[in-house]
Amino acid sequence: MTKSIQIALDGPAAAGKSTIAKIVAEKLGYIYIDTGAMYRAITLKAIREGINLESGEEAGRLLADTRIDLQPSQDGQLVFLDGKNVTEDIRSQNVTNSVSMMAAHESVRKQMVKLQQILASGRGVVMDGRDIGTQVLPNAELKVFMSATVEERARRRFEENKKRGIDTPLDDLQKEIAARDKMDSEREVSPLRQAQDALYLDTTNLSIVDAASEILKLAEERLD
Ligand code: CDP
Ligand code: CDP
């Protein structure tokens, strides 16, 4: 029996990647790495420090001088930026609106990919993002590209926001998600793409439990 595998989950915003990744990682006793949180953390710092987000040079320099740590927690993962807990702050609309611009810079992606590869090295891991199957873990034993219709993804974010006491109109959420997907898919460096050897999972009509069981079944097949 293979001792542990690497699982790469990619796809557009609100496809359910992190929710499913957390469940799968917990069941398998693996670590979970939310790479989007890392791009969000450096974006938060850039906003706070008034860095020009359009400049790849400034963004790359900022990241080289930054520490981003991920720590497993009951709810999934805590995110630390230069030693300070920013788990909640990185989910603000301000960060969400700017993160794709930050993530488009080659200077930023190069450093992030290296860090993510170190975090995943030699252990059972479930990693979610946009370029995990294509760039970060090209040899992952299981790659899944998860998606759902943009209407369903906006509805999910709407419900999630409501639970957190945030009231953003559904229409605005759908526009924001579509704009981010477009930027992430059309950027020159490591655009959002399904890896050639990734399986496609449409979660539009799948419950969280069913989507997680589907991925666990695929993982177990690779552990046999
Ligand atoms: O959770 P949500 O789908 O809103 O996004 P996220 O996973 O937190 O990712 C935020 C943003 O980071 C994405 O829209 C991408 O611009 C960027 N990202 C990326 O470029 N590559 C990754 N591996 C992960 C995230
Ligand atoms: O990580 P990503 O942006 O792909 O999505 P997420 O943050 O895991 O999921 C977005 C929202 O959709 C969460 O509130 C999940 O509970 C919900 N969800 C769902 O309702 N049905 C699914 N099959 C997957 C996620």
Short mmCIF file of C-alpha atoms in Angstrom, two decimals, residues 9 13-14 16 18 21 28 32 55 61 68 70 76 84 91 115 126 134 151 157 176 181 185 199 204-205 216 223:
data_model
loop_
_atom_site.label_atom_id
_atom_site.label_comp_id
_atom_site.label_asym_id
_atom_site.label_seq_id
_atom_site.Cartn_x
_atom_site.Cartn_y
_atom_site.Cartn_z
CA LEU A 9 -7.55 20.50 -6.30
CA ALA A 13 -13.73 30.77 -7.23
CA ALA A 14 -16.30 29.19 -4.89
CA GLY A 16 -16.00 24.22 -3.18
CA SER A 18 -11.28 24.49 0.21
CA ALA A 21 -10.00 19.83 0.64
CA LEU A 28 -6.81 10.94 5.38
CA TYR A 32 -4.26 20.93 4.00
CA SER A 55 4.11 46.74 -10.32
CA ARG A 61 10.25 42.75 -3.46
CA ILE A 68 3.58 33.77 5.46
CA LEU A 70 -0.09 28.41 7.67
CA GLY A 76 -9.08 24.27 8.65
CA LYS A 84 0.27 38.17 13.02
CA ARG A 91 -11.29 37.48 3.36
CA LEU A 115 7.28 28.00 -0.89
CA VAL A 126 -4.28 18.18 -0.07
CA THR A 134 -0.11 22.32 -13.59
CA GLU A 151 -24.76 31.24 -10.73
CA ARG A 157 -20.76 32.79 -1.61
CA GLU A 176 -16.95 39.77 -8.92
CA ASP A 181 -12.21 33.93 -13.08
CA SER A 185 -7.77 32.33 -16.72
CA LEU A 199 -10.25 14.64 -13.58
CA THR A 204 -23.18 22.26 -9.34
CA ASN A 205 -25.62 19.60 -8.14
CA LEU A 216 -11.99 10.28 -1.14
CA LEU A 223 -3.64 4.30 -2.13
#
